[in-house]
């Protein structure tokens, strides 16, 4: 903790001089990090004219919009070196895992920390598969969505809905230490929810898919791999001995493994933020799913294809690149908060794409994608900003070649990411010292105290962003506003 000092006695420390007071503080450095709370000890009287809301007497605050350099947890799960293009799950390079492991084996590794033995893996796979079956009422739930509902809206709601079945797994009902005790009973309840969430993720996703296709639902089969079962649940139409194509099953498994975790991305952070209130894991996973849906995160694979369709053909690439440089467009599938070189997963995705294209044929957008890739990689704008392809740049092309609808792509990201979310959630529940609720600070720059003004005495405040905007009404509303009727007050719009 930072405290005033005359001179530094610690070598592994930061010496901070507060020029407002002349005080010097020693802040210990541990694991190349300093505690933000050390700055809270650095208090000062308010400078002349300083806003009281700055609360200088309560200590310095650390500002970090968008979490550019704030470590919120100690983790043993995933390591990324964004400059070198390195990604390791529990120490194992992603390239080795993609070559030798499977999604469920990697799930075990991410969640429990070591590669499983054969019997451990069989138990894990069997439990996940066993917990894939869903209550029959879920059919009604899924059917209650409109025919054109985005499958991510269905999946996000479905995770939350799922939690309503398991009162015994809900800390709000069973006591807040349900998952933090770390004793055998608590761990067993925790692991059961992990099996349920991984097992039912594919079932719910397949249901979201079949609702849209107007198909009956399929009970999860036995004896197939995780992705084999997922493909079966989406595609089986009653044929005898229906078996998904093994190349597609394997490709999907590799893509699932690559998407299983990625350190503290927006959705994993959302799961931890939500989980820090000790809410049940179903609600936390639903929150993660909602976060992943956005176009800056898991929605990017869908956005890449929409972008490629809008570009149309390789000849239109230069004009598109110019529009990006003028900030009229965004090059989806490029850039990353952490990677300042190519995302290591993008190379494996490209190799996997070749395997898939061998049996499905090439996607017609591939040439445009390659032209875009080439143009961006040698353009000064992208080179200077270290913008390189991320995992989403190619994954959408595989999903398209495999025949998945565009808006299903984020689902194909969310389903495997359930594993990573659970690994982080479990780690946080069991961390030393217990769970601390995540409650960040703000820098308040709003109005200082002022007195309520009666409506007749208020000055007019007008202008964009300062008052509600005029909204466009549909033809139906316009028509009904022209009608006259009794018994209902027509609102003045
Ligand atoms: N196209 C054009 N310019 C870009 C792009 C892009 N895809 N990404 C970043 N830039 C520019 C920014 O405008 C900024 O330029 P400036 O310094 O002149 O203002 C500079 O590069 C730095 O970018 P930031 O926005 O500060 O980077 P940040 O780390 O905040 O954002 C993000 C990362 C959201 C991934 C961003 O690169 C982006 O929007 N990419 C496109 C969406 C995408 O592919 N998302 C998937 C991410 S991977 C995943 O979730 C699996």
Short mmCIF file of C-alpha atoms and ligand atoms in Angstrom, two decimals:
data_model
loop_
_atom_site.label_atom_id
_atom_site.label_comp_id
_atom_site.label_asym_id
_atom_site.label_seq_id
_atom_site.Cartn_x
_atom_site.Cartn_y
_atom_site.Cartn_z
CA UNK A 1 0.00 0.00 0.00
CA UNK A 2 1.35 3.46 -0.80
CA UNK A 3 2.43 5.49 2.22
CA UNK A 4 4.36 8.77 2.60
CA UNK A 5 8.11 8.21 2.85
CA UNK A 6 11.36 10.21 2.82
CA UNK A 7 13.22 7.99 0.41
CA UNK A 8 12.57 4.62 -1.17
CA UNK A 9 13.77 1.58 0.72
CA UNK A 10 12.12 -0.98 -1.57
CA UNK A 11 13.84 -1.88 -4.81
CA UNK A 12 10.80 -3.47 -6.39
CA UNK A 13 8.65 -0.41 -5.96
CA UNK A 14 7.46 2.78 -7.53
CA UNK A 15 8.32 6.09 -5.90
CA UNK A 16 5.58 8.61 -6.49
CA UNK A 17 5.92 12.27 -5.57
CA UNK A 18 2.63 14.11 -5.22
CA UNK A 19 3.48 17.63 -6.35
CA UNK A 20 0.31 18.99 -4.77
CA UNK A 21 1.62 18.18 -1.29
CA UNK A 22 5.29 17.41 -1.80
CA UNK A 23 4.73 14.00 -0.21
CA UNK A 24 6.60 11.02 -1.60
CA UNK A 25 5.02 7.55 -1.59
CA UNK A 26 6.47 4.09 -2.00
CA UNK A 27 4.19 1.79 -3.94
CA UNK A 28 5.23 -1.89 -3.95
CA UNK A 29 5.36 -3.65 -7.31
CA UNK A 30 4.16 -7.26 -7.22
CA UNK A 31 4.08 -9.38 -10.37
CA UNK A 32 4.81 -6.21 -12.34
CA UNK A 33 1.66 -4.58 -11.06
CA UNK A 34 0.74 -1.95 -8.51
CA UNK A 35 -2.41 -1.81 -6.45
CA UNK A 36 -4.76 0.95 -7.61
CA UNK A 37 -5.80 1.39 -3.96
CA UNK A 38 -2.24 2.60 -3.20
CA UNK A 39 -3.22 5.82 -4.95
CA UNK A 40 -6.20 6.21 -2.67
CA UNK A 41 -3.74 7.00 0.13
CA UNK A 42 -2.51 10.02 -1.85
CA UNK A 43 -4.75 12.73 -0.50
CA UNK A 44 -4.51 16.50 -0.94
CA UNK A 45 -6.47 19.59 -0.04
CA UNK A 46 -8.63 20.88 -2.89
CA UNK A 47 -6.82 23.36 -5.14
CA UNK A 48 -8.38 26.85 -5.37
CA UNK A 49 -11.47 26.61 -7.59
CA UNK A 50 -11.41 22.81 -7.70
CA UNK A 51 -14.80 21.08 -7.86
CA UNK A 52 -15.76 19.47 -4.56
CA UNK A 53 -16.89 16.39 -6.52
CA UNK A 54 -13.22 15.70 -7.27
CA UNK A 55 -12.95 14.64 -3.61
CA UNK A 56 -9.20 15.25 -3.46
CA UNK A 57 -9.25 14.66 0.31
CA UNK A 58 -10.44 11.08 -0.35
CA UNK A 59 -7.39 10.16 -2.41
CA UNK A 60 -6.40 9.84 -6.07
CA UNK A 61 -8.54 7.80 -8.42
CA UNK A 62 -7.15 5.72 -11.27
CA UNK A 63 -8.89 6.43 -14.58
CA UNK A 64 -8.98 3.71 -17.23
CA UNK A 65 -11.79 4.06 -19.77
CA UNK A 66 -12.23 0.75 -21.54
CA UNK A 67 -9.87 -1.12 -19.16
CA UNK A 68 -6.78 -0.43 -21.25
CA UNK A 69 -4.37 -1.24 -18.43
CA UNK A 70 -6.30 -2.50 -15.45
CA UNK A 71 -5.79 -6.02 -14.09
CA UNK A 72 -8.97 -7.08 -12.30
CA UNK A 73 -8.05 -10.61 -11.28
CA UNK A 74 -5.16 -13.02 -10.78
CA UNK A 75 -5.65 -15.81 -13.28
CA UNK A 76 -4.04 -19.14 -14.15
CA UNK A 77 -6.18 -19.87 -17.19
CA UNK A 78 -5.11 -18.22 -20.46
CA UNK A 79 -2.00 -16.29 -21.45
CA UNK A 80 -1.80 -13.99 -24.47
CA UNK A 81 1.26 -12.15 -25.73
CA UNK A 82 -0.38 -9.78 -28.17
CA UNK A 83 2.86 -8.51 -29.69
CA UNK A 84 4.29 -11.94 -30.39
CA UNK A 85 0.94 -13.51 -31.39
CA UNK A 86 1.04 -16.11 -28.60
CA UNK A 87 -2.02 -17.78 -27.10
CA UNK A 88 -1.75 -20.52 -24.46
CA UNK A 89 -4.44 -22.30 -22.49
CA UNK A 90 -3.01 -23.30 -19.08
CA UNK A 91 0.47 -23.10 -20.61
CA UNK A 92 -0.26 -25.22 -23.71
CA UNK A 93 0.20 -23.41 -27.07
CA UNK A 94 -3.08 -23.12 -28.97
CA UNK A 95 -1.40 -24.64 -32.06
CA UNK A 96 -0.63 -27.89 -30.15
CA UNK A 97 -4.09 -28.11 -28.68
CA UNK A 98 -5.73 -27.51 -32.08
CA UNK A 99 -3.62 -30.31 -33.54
CA UNK A 100 -3.93 -32.92 -30.79
CA UNK A 101 -6.81 -32.12 -28.45
CA UNK A 102 -10.60 -31.94 -28.69
CA UNK A 103 -13.01 -29.27 -27.53
CA UNK A 104 -14.15 -31.24 -24.48
CA UNK A 105 -10.63 -32.26 -23.47
CA UNK A 106 -9.63 -28.59 -23.76
CA UNK A 107 -12.72 -27.64 -21.74
CA UNK A 108 -11.51 -29.92 -18.94
CA UNK A 109 -8.07 -28.34 -19.17
CA UNK A 110 -9.38 -24.79 -19.07
CA UNK A 111 -11.77 -25.39 -16.18
CA UNK A 112 -9.73 -27.72 -13.97
CA UNK A 113 -6.18 -26.78 -14.93
CA UNK A 114 -4.63 -30.05 -16.18
CA UNK A 115 -5.09 -32.32 -19.16
CA UNK A 116 -7.36 -35.22 -18.10
CA UNK A 117 -6.37 -38.86 -18.01
CA UNK A 118 -8.40 -41.25 -20.18
CA UNK A 119 -10.84 -42.19 -17.37
CA UNK A 120 -11.18 -38.55 -16.27
CA UNK A 121 -11.97 -37.50 -19.83
CA UNK A 122 -14.53 -40.29 -20.28
CA UNK A 123 -16.37 -39.26 -17.11
CA UNK A 124 -16.31 -35.60 -18.16
CA UNK A 125 -17.58 -36.37 -21.68
CA UNK A 126 -20.26 -38.69 -20.36
CA UNK A 127 -21.50 -36.14 -17.81
CA UNK A 128 -21.62 -33.34 -20.40
CA UNK A 129 -23.49 -35.56 -22.81
CA UNK A 130 -25.85 -36.84 -20.07
CA UNK A 131 -26.70 -33.27 -19.10
CA UNK A 132 -27.49 -32.26 -22.67
CA UNK A 133 -31.14 -33.24 -22.37
CA UNK A 134 -33.52 -30.43 -21.62
CA UNK A 135 -36.95 -30.24 -19.97
CA UNK A 136 -39.74 -30.65 -22.53
CA UNK A 137 -41.18 -27.24 -21.53
CA UNK A 138 -38.16 -25.59 -23.12
CA UNK A 139 -39.80 -26.39 -26.46
CA UNK A 140 -42.62 -23.99 -25.65
CA UNK A 141 -40.12 -21.41 -24.48
CA UNK A 142 -38.18 -21.54 -27.75
CA UNK A 143 -41.38 -21.55 -29.81
CA UNK A 144 -42.56 -18.39 -28.07
CA UNK A 145 -40.06 -16.36 -30.11
CA UNK A 146 -41.05 -14.83 -33.43
CA UNK A 147 -40.00 -16.75 -36.55
CA UNK A 148 -37.36 -14.12 -37.36
CA UNK A 149 -35.90 -13.71 -33.85
CA UNK A 150 -32.12 -13.44 -33.86
CA UNK A 151 -30.81 -16.78 -32.50
CA UNK A 152 -28.55 -14.90 -30.07
CA UNK A 153 -31.67 -13.31 -28.55
CA UNK A 154 -33.08 -16.82 -28.10
CA UNK A 155 -29.83 -18.26 -26.70
CA UNK A 156 -29.23 -15.38 -24.29
CA UNK A 157 -32.75 -15.66 -22.90
CA UNK A 158 -32.53 -19.45 -22.85
CA UNK A 159 -29.53 -19.50 -20.49
CA UNK A 160 -31.40 -17.30 -18.06
CA UNK A 161 -34.56 -19.40 -18.48
CA UNK A 162 -32.54 -22.55 -17.78
CA UNK A 163 -31.56 -21.23 -14.37
CA UNK A 164 -35.22 -21.16 -13.34
CA UNK A 165 -35.18 -24.98 -13.20
CA UNK A 166 -32.41 -25.24 -10.65
CA UNK A 167 -33.39 -23.64 -7.37
CA UNK A 168 -30.80 -25.82 -5.62
CA UNK A 169 -28.09 -24.08 -7.67
CA UNK A 170 -29.18 -20.55 -6.88
CA UNK A 171 -27.27 -18.65 -4.16
CA UNK A 172 -30.20 -16.25 -3.81
CA UNK A 173 -32.25 -19.20 -2.54
CA UNK A 174 -29.59 -21.42 -0.96
CA UNK A 175 -27.27 -18.90 0.65
CA UNK A 176 -24.62 -16.67 -0.82
CA UNK A 177 -21.67 -18.94 -0.03
CA UNK A 178 -23.09 -21.77 -2.19
CA UNK A 179 -20.16 -21.60 -4.63
CA UNK A 180 -17.47 -19.94 -2.55
CA UNK A 181 -17.16 -22.47 0.30
CA UNK A 182 -14.91 -24.74 -1.70
CA UNK A 183 -15.91 -27.84 0.32
CA UNK A 184 -16.85 -31.13 -1.34
CA UNK A 185 -20.59 -30.42 -1.40
CA UNK A 186 -20.12 -26.93 -2.81
CA UNK A 187 -17.68 -28.14 -5.49
CA UNK A 188 -20.06 -30.92 -6.48
CA UNK A 189 -22.96 -28.48 -6.96
CA UNK A 190 -20.66 -26.21 -8.93
CA UNK A 191 -19.45 -28.98 -11.23
CA UNK A 192 -23.00 -30.18 -11.87
CA UNK A 193 -23.94 -26.71 -13.16
CA UNK A 194 -20.80 -26.76 -15.32
CA UNK A 195 -21.90 -30.07 -16.90
CA UNK A 196 -25.40 -28.72 -17.37
CA UNK A 197 -24.30 -25.47 -18.97
CA UNK A 198 -21.82 -27.06 -21.39
CA UNK A 199 -24.16 -29.97 -22.15
CA UNK A 200 -27.23 -27.85 -22.74
CA UNK A 201 -25.46 -25.06 -24.65
CA UNK A 202 -25.52 -27.13 -27.86
CA UNK A 203 -29.08 -28.32 -27.20
CA UNK A 204 -30.37 -24.77 -26.73
CA UNK A 205 -28.39 -23.49 -29.72
CA UNK A 206 -29.76 -26.31 -31.91
CA UNK A 207 -33.29 -25.49 -30.70
CA UNK A 208 -32.77 -21.82 -31.58
CA UNK A 209 -31.68 -23.02 -35.03
CA UNK A 210 -34.62 -25.39 -35.56
CA UNK A 211 -37.23 -22.85 -34.44
CA UNK A 212 -36.08 -20.67 -37.30
CA UNK A 213 -36.20 -23.56 -39.77
CA UNK A 214 -39.67 -24.61 -38.63
CA UNK A 215 -38.42 -28.03 -37.57
CA UNK A 216 -39.35 -30.30 -34.69
CA UNK A 217 -36.74 -30.53 -31.94
CA UNK A 218 -34.37 -33.48 -31.59
CA UNK A 219 -33.35 -35.22 -28.37
CA UNK A 220 -29.54 -35.09 -28.00
CA UNK A 221 -28.12 -38.36 -29.38
CA UNK A 222 -25.70 -40.61 -27.52
CA UNK A 223 -22.36 -41.86 -28.79
CA UNK A 224 -21.43 -38.79 -30.81
CA UNK A 225 -18.77 -36.17 -30.11
CA UNK A 226 -19.78 -32.76 -28.75
CA UNK A 227 -19.86 -31.16 -32.21
CA UNK A 228 -21.19 -34.36 -33.84
CA UNK A 229 -24.13 -34.26 -31.45
CA UNK A 230 -24.62 -30.54 -32.13
CA UNK A 231 -24.72 -31.10 -35.91
CA UNK A 232 -27.08 -34.04 -35.42
CA UNK A 233 -29.44 -31.97 -33.29
CA UNK A 234 -29.54 -29.24 -35.92
CA UNK A 235 -29.78 -31.42 -39.02
CA UNK A 236 -31.41 -34.76 -38.28
CA UNK A 237 -34.77 -35.10 -40.02
CA UNK A 238 -35.62 -38.66 -39.04
CA UNK A 239 -33.23 -40.49 -41.39
CA UNK A 240 -32.03 -43.88 -40.16
CA UNK A 241 -28.47 -43.92 -38.74
CA UNK A 242 -27.93 -40.26 -39.56
CA UNK A 243 -24.26 -39.38 -39.03
CA UNK A 244 -22.86 -35.88 -39.57
CA UNK A 245 -19.97 -35.57 -42.00
CA UNK A 246 -16.74 -36.30 -40.04
CA UNK A 247 -14.71 -33.54 -41.76
CA UNK A 248 -17.29 -30.91 -40.82
CA UNK A 249 -17.62 -32.40 -37.32
CA UNK A 250 -13.84 -32.19 -36.84
CA UNK A 251 -13.61 -28.67 -38.34
CA UNK A 252 -16.32 -27.46 -35.98
CA UNK A 253 -14.53 -29.11 -33.06
CA UNK A 254 -11.29 -27.27 -33.93
CA UNK A 255 -13.19 -23.98 -34.24
CA UNK A 256 -14.89 -24.65 -30.89
CA UNK A 257 -11.53 -25.33 -29.23
CA UNK A 258 -10.08 -22.10 -30.70
CA UNK A 259 -13.04 -20.12 -29.37
CA UNK A 260 -13.17 -21.80 -25.96
CA UNK A 261 -11.39 -19.01 -24.12
CA UNK A 262 -9.57 -15.77 -24.73
CA UNK A 263 -8.58 -14.34 -21.37
CA UNK A 264 -10.46 -11.28 -20.13
CA UNK A 265 -12.37 -10.28 -23.25
CA UNK A 266 -15.60 -8.26 -22.95
CA UNK A 267 -17.88 -11.27 -22.40
CA UNK A 268 -15.63 -13.09 -19.89
CA UNK A 269 -15.31 -9.83 -17.99
CA UNK A 270 -19.09 -9.45 -18.07
CA UNK A 271 -19.49 -12.96 -16.65
CA UNK A 272 -17.08 -12.08 -13.83
CA UNK A 273 -18.65 -8.69 -13.20
CA UNK A 274 -22.10 -10.27 -13.06
CA UNK A 275 -20.87 -13.27 -11.09
CA UNK A 276 -19.19 -10.99 -8.54
CA UNK A 277 -22.62 -10.24 -7.07
CA UNK A 278 -22.75 -14.03 -6.39
CA UNK A 279 -25.69 -14.46 -8.74
CA UNK A 280 -26.35 -18.00 -10.08
CA UNK A 281 -24.12 -19.17 -12.98
CA UNK A 282 -27.05 -19.30 -15.46
CA UNK A 283 -27.64 -15.56 -15.05
CA UNK A 284 -23.89 -14.88 -15.31
CA UNK A 285 -23.61 -16.92 -18.52
CA UNK A 286 -26.69 -15.18 -19.99
CA UNK A 287 -24.96 -11.84 -19.29
CA UNK A 288 -21.79 -13.06 -21.02
CA UNK A 289 -23.85 -14.19 -23.99
CA UNK A 290 -25.43 -10.73 -24.29
CA UNK A 291 -22.01 -9.09 -24.20
CA UNK A 292 -20.62 -11.43 -26.84
CA UNK A 293 -23.48 -10.59 -29.23
CA UNK A 294 -22.15 -7.07 -29.98
CA UNK A 295 -20.45 -6.38 -33.34
CA UNK A 296 -17.17 -5.36 -31.68
CA UNK A 297 -16.92 -8.82 -30.11
CA UNK A 298 -18.62 -12.10 -31.09
CA UNK A 299 -20.89 -10.40 -33.58
CA UNK A 300 -17.83 -9.62 -35.72
CA UNK A 301 -17.91 -12.93 -37.65
CA UNK A 302 -21.42 -12.08 -38.86
CA UNK A 303 -20.35 -8.47 -39.55
CA UNK A 304 -17.39 -9.70 -41.68
CA UNK A 305 -19.70 -11.57 -44.05
CA UNK A 306 -22.16 -8.68 -44.27
CA UNK A 307 -19.17 -6.44 -45.07
CA UNK A 308 -17.88 -8.85 -47.77
CA UNK A 309 -21.35 -9.08 -49.31
CA UNK A 310 -21.54 -5.28 -49.40
CA UNK A 311 -18.11 -5.07 -51.08
CA UNK A 312 -19.30 -7.64 -53.61
CA UNK A 313 -16.15 -8.31 -55.66
CA UNK A 314 -12.34 -7.84 -55.45
CA UNK A 315 -12.47 -4.80 -57.78
CA UNK A 316 -14.42 -2.88 -55.12
CA UNK A 317 -11.83 -3.48 -52.39
CA UNK A 318 -9.73 -0.30 -52.97
CA UNK A 319 -12.82 1.95 -52.66
CA UNK A 320 -13.82 0.13 -49.46
CA UNK A 321 -10.33 0.55 -47.99
CA UNK A 322 -10.49 4.27 -48.76
CA UNK A 323 -13.89 4.50 -47.00
CA UNK A 324 -12.39 2.78 -43.94
CA UNK A 325 -9.50 5.22 -43.89
CA UNK A 326 -11.97 8.12 -44.04
CA UNK A 327 -13.75 6.44 -41.06
CA UNK A 328 -16.92 5.99 -43.07
CA UNK A 329 -16.66 2.19 -42.71
CA UNK A 330 -15.09 -0.32 -40.31
CA UNK A 331 -12.99 -3.22 -41.51
CA UNK A 332 -14.65 -5.98 -39.49
CA UNK A 333 -12.43 -8.93 -38.63
CA UNK A 334 -9.35 -6.70 -38.32
CA UNK A 335 -7.81 -5.25 -35.20
CA UNK A 336 -7.74 -6.47 -31.64
CA UNK A 337 -7.32 -4.90 -28.24
CA UNK A 338 -4.54 -7.33 -27.35
CA UNK A 339 -3.02 -8.64 -30.60
CA UNK A 340 -0.81 -6.16 -32.40
CA UNK A 341 0.11 -8.80 -34.95
CA UNK A 342 -1.93 -11.57 -36.59
CA UNK A 343 -4.17 -13.44 -34.18
CA UNK A 344 -2.53 -16.93 -33.90
CA UNK A 345 -5.97 -18.50 -34.18
CA UNK A 346 -6.45 -16.95 -37.62
CA UNK A 347 -3.73 -19.22 -39.12
CA UNK A 348 -5.43 -22.36 -37.75
CA UNK A 349 -8.80 -21.11 -38.97
CA UNK A 350 -7.37 -20.64 -42.47
CA UNK A 351 -6.00 -24.21 -42.46
CA UNK A 352 -9.34 -25.51 -41.23
CA UNK A 353 -11.09 -23.51 -43.97
CA UNK A 354 -9.04 -25.36 -46.60
CA UNK A 355 -10.18 -28.73 -45.18
CA UNK A 356 -13.81 -27.62 -45.24
CA UNK A 357 -13.66 -26.04 -48.71
CA UNK A 358 -12.28 -29.36 -50.07
CA UNK A 359 -15.63 -30.96 -49.43
CA UNK A 360 -18.05 -28.02 -49.57
CA UNK A 361 -16.43 -26.04 -52.37
CA UNK A 362 -15.03 -22.55 -51.93
CA UNK A 363 -17.16 -19.71 -50.74
CA UNK A 364 -17.82 -17.14 -53.47
CA UNK A 365 -16.75 -14.37 -51.08
CA UNK A 366 -13.30 -15.91 -50.57
CA UNK A 367 -11.63 -13.98 -53.40
CA UNK A 368 -12.97 -10.69 -52.09
CA UNK A 369 -11.81 -11.63 -48.59
CA UNK A 370 -8.31 -12.45 -49.82
CA UNK A 371 -8.10 -9.21 -51.85
CA UNK A 372 -9.21 -7.27 -48.78
CA UNK A 373 -6.68 -9.06 -46.59
CA UNK A 374 -3.86 -8.37 -49.00
CA UNK A 375 -4.79 -4.71 -49.48
CA UNK A 376 -5.10 -4.04 -45.74
CA UNK A 377 -1.85 -5.79 -44.83
CA UNK A 378 0.17 -3.51 -47.07
CA UNK A 379 -1.71 -0.27 -46.50
CA UNK A 380 0.05 2.31 -44.33
CA UNK A 381 -3.14 3.07 -42.33
CA UNK A 382 -3.43 -0.52 -41.08
CA UNK A 383 0.32 -1.19 -40.78
CA UNK A 384 0.84 1.92 -38.65
CA UNK A 385 -1.98 0.96 -36.29
CA UNK A 386 -0.85 -2.68 -36.19
CA UNK A 387 -4.23 -3.87 -37.43
CA UNK A 388 -4.12 -7.50 -38.53
CA UNK A 389 -6.80 -10.17 -39.11
CA UNK A 390 -8.44 -11.57 -36.02
CA UNK A 391 -10.13 -14.96 -35.64
CA UNK A 392 -13.39 -13.65 -37.07
CA UNK A 393 -11.95 -12.65 -40.42
CA UNK A 394 -12.02 -16.24 -41.76
CA UNK A 395 -14.33 -18.13 -39.41
CA UNK A 396 -17.44 -16.67 -41.02
CA UNK A 397 -16.35 -17.98 -44.43
CA UNK A 398 -16.15 -21.53 -43.03
CA UNK A 399 -19.54 -21.23 -41.34
CA UNK A 400 -21.01 -19.95 -44.60
CA UNK A 401 -19.45 -22.80 -46.56
CA UNK A 402 -20.92 -25.20 -44.00
CA UNK A 403 -24.35 -23.75 -44.70
CA UNK A 404 -25.07 -21.94 -41.45
CA UNK A 405 -27.24 -18.84 -41.70
CA UNK A 406 -25.40 -15.55 -41.13
CA UNK A 407 -27.09 -14.64 -37.89
CA UNK A 408 -26.21 -18.04 -36.43
CA UNK A 409 -22.47 -17.25 -36.54
CA UNK A 410 -22.32 -15.53 -33.13
CA UNK A 411 -24.08 -18.60 -31.68
CA UNK A 412 -21.22 -20.73 -33.02
CA UNK A 413 -18.89 -18.47 -31.03
CA UNK A 414 -21.00 -18.32 -27.85
CA UNK A 415 -21.53 -22.09 -27.48
CA UNK A 416 -17.82 -22.96 -27.16
CA UNK A 417 -17.11 -19.79 -25.16
CA UNK A 418 -19.42 -21.09 -22.40
CA UNK A 419 -16.37 -23.17 -21.42
CA UNK A 420 -14.10 -20.16 -20.94
CA UNK A 421 -16.78 -18.20 -19.11
CA UNK A 422 -17.23 -21.12 -16.70
CA UNK A 423 -13.47 -21.53 -16.19
CA UNK A 424 -13.16 -17.86 -15.20
CA UNK A 425 -16.31 -17.95 -13.07
CA UNK A 426 -15.15 -21.08 -11.22
CA UNK A 427 -11.69 -19.63 -10.66
CA UNK A 428 -13.18 -16.46 -9.20
CA UNK A 429 -15.59 -18.32 -6.92
CA UNK A 430 -12.68 -20.35 -5.52
CA UNK A 431 -10.05 -17.61 -5.37
CA UNK A 432 -8.16 -17.00 -2.16
CA UNK A 433 -9.80 -14.39 0.03
CA UNK A 434 -13.27 -14.89 -1.43
CA UNK A 435 -15.14 -12.85 -4.00
CA UNK A 436 -15.19 -9.09 -3.88
CA UNK A 437 -18.07 -7.42 -5.71
CA UNK A 438 -16.85 -5.57 -8.82
CA UNK A 439 -17.75 -1.97 -8.23
CA UNK A 440 -15.66 0.42 -10.34
CA UNK A 441 -15.36 4.15 -9.72
CA UNK A 442 -16.30 7.10 -11.89
CA UNK A 443 -15.00 10.60 -12.34
CA UNK A 444 -18.06 12.72 -11.75
CA UNK A 445 -18.09 15.70 -14.11
CA UNK A 446 -21.82 16.46 -13.90
CA UNK A 447 -23.63 19.35 -12.28
CA UNK A 448 -22.72 20.34 -8.74
CA UNK A 449 -25.55 20.66 -6.21
CA UNK A 450 -28.40 22.84 -7.51
CA UNK A 451 -31.95 23.53 -6.38
CA UNK A 452 -35.12 22.27 -8.02
CA UNK A 453 -36.67 24.86 -10.41
CA UNK A 454 -40.48 25.07 -10.76
CA UNK A 455 -41.64 24.28 -14.31
CA UNK A 456 -42.77 27.88 -15.04
CA UNK A 457 -39.33 29.28 -14.15
CA UNK A 458 -37.11 26.91 -16.13
CA UNK A 459 -34.97 28.25 -18.98
CA UNK A 460 -35.37 26.37 -22.28
CA UNK A 461 -32.71 23.75 -22.86
CA UNK A 462 -32.78 22.48 -26.42
CA UNK A 463 -30.57 20.79 -28.98
CA UNK A 464 -29.39 17.32 -30.00
CA UNK A 465 -28.41 14.95 -27.15
CA UNK A 466 -29.78 17.47 -24.59
CA UNK A 467 -33.46 16.66 -25.08
CA UNK A 468 -35.32 13.59 -26.42
CA UNK A 469 -35.06 13.40 -30.22
CA UNK A 470 -38.03 13.54 -32.54
CA UNK A 471 -38.72 9.96 -33.58
CA UNK A 472 -40.03 8.56 -36.84
CA UNK A 473 -43.40 6.85 -36.68
CA UNK A 474 -44.55 3.94 -38.76
CA UNK A 475 -47.36 4.28 -41.26
CA UNK A 476 -49.72 2.52 -38.83
CA UNK A 477 -49.14 5.11 -36.10
CA UNK A 478 -49.58 7.97 -38.57
CA UNK A 479 -52.86 6.45 -39.74
CA UNK A 480 -54.21 5.90 -36.23
CA UNK A 481 -53.20 9.44 -35.25
CA UNK A 482 -55.45 10.69 -38.06
CA UNK A 483 -58.40 8.64 -36.79
CA UNK A 484 -60.91 9.83 -34.19
CA UNK A 485 -62.48 7.65 -31.56
CA UNK A 486 -64.19 7.77 -28.20
CA UNK A 487 -63.10 6.43 -24.83
CA UNK A 488 -59.36 6.91 -25.11
CA UNK A 489 -57.32 10.06 -24.77
CA UNK A 490 -55.25 10.64 -27.91
CA UNK A 491 -51.74 11.50 -26.74
CA UNK A 492 -50.42 14.81 -28.05
CA UNK A 493 -47.27 14.00 -29.99
N1 LIG B 1 -10.96 -0.88 -39.05
C1 LIG B 1 -10.46 0.38 -39.17
N2 LIG B 1 -9.79 1.02 -38.19
C2 LIG B 1 -9.62 0.36 -37.05
C3 LIG B 1 -10.10 -0.96 -36.85
C4 LIG B 1 -10.79 -1.58 -37.91
N3 LIG B 1 -11.26 -2.82 -37.81
N4 LIG B 1 -9.78 -1.38 -35.59
C5 LIG B 1 -9.11 -0.35 -35.03
N5 LIG B 1 -9.01 0.68 -35.91
C6 LIG B 1 -8.30 1.96 -35.69
C7 LIG B 1 -9.06 2.88 -34.74
O1 LIG B 1 -9.95 3.71 -35.45
C8 LIG B 1 -7.94 3.62 -34.08
O2 LIG B 1 -7.47 4.59 -34.96
P1 LIG B 1 -6.98 6.03 -34.40
O3 LIG B 1 -5.87 5.73 -33.44
O4 LIG B 1 -6.54 6.78 -35.60
O5 LIG B 1 -8.18 6.64 -33.74
C9 LIG B 1 -6.83 2.57 -33.95
O6 LIG B 1 -7.07 1.65 -35.01
C10 LIG B 1 -6.81 1.85 -32.62
O7 LIG B 1 -8.05 1.17 -32.45
P2 LIG B 1 -8.94 1.16 -31.13
O8 LIG B 1 -10.37 1.34 -31.51
O9 LIG B 1 -8.36 2.11 -30.13
O10 LIG B 1 -8.69 -0.30 -30.63
P3 LIG B 1 -9.50 -1.06 -29.50
O11 LIG B 1 -8.53 -1.94 -28.85
O12 LIG B 1 -10.27 -0.12 -28.65
O13 LIG B 1 -10.57 -1.92 -30.33
C11 LIG B 1 -11.50 -3.65 -31.65
C12 LIG B 1 -10.36 -3.23 -30.71
C13 LIG B 1 -12.86 -3.32 -31.02
C14 LIG B 1 -11.44 -5.15 -31.89
C15 LIG B 1 -11.34 -2.89 -32.99
O14 LIG B 1 -10.12 -3.23 -33.59
C16 LIG B 1 -12.49 -3.16 -33.96
O15 LIG B 1 -13.52 -2.48 -33.89
N6 LIG B 1 -12.35 -4.18 -34.88
C17 LIG B 1 -13.42 -4.55 -35.78
C18 LIG B 1 -14.42 -5.44 -35.06
C19 LIG B 1 -13.88 -6.84 -34.84
O16 LIG B 1 -13.34 -7.49 -35.73
N7 LIG B 1 -14.09 -7.34 -33.62
C20 LIG B 1 -13.67 -8.68 -33.23
C21 LIG B 1 -12.63 -8.62 -32.19
S1 LIG B 1 -11.97 -10.19 -31.88
C22 LIG B 1 -13.08 -11.04 -31.00
O17 LIG B 1 -13.91 -10.56 -30.27
C23 LIG B 1 -13.02 -12.43 -31.21
#
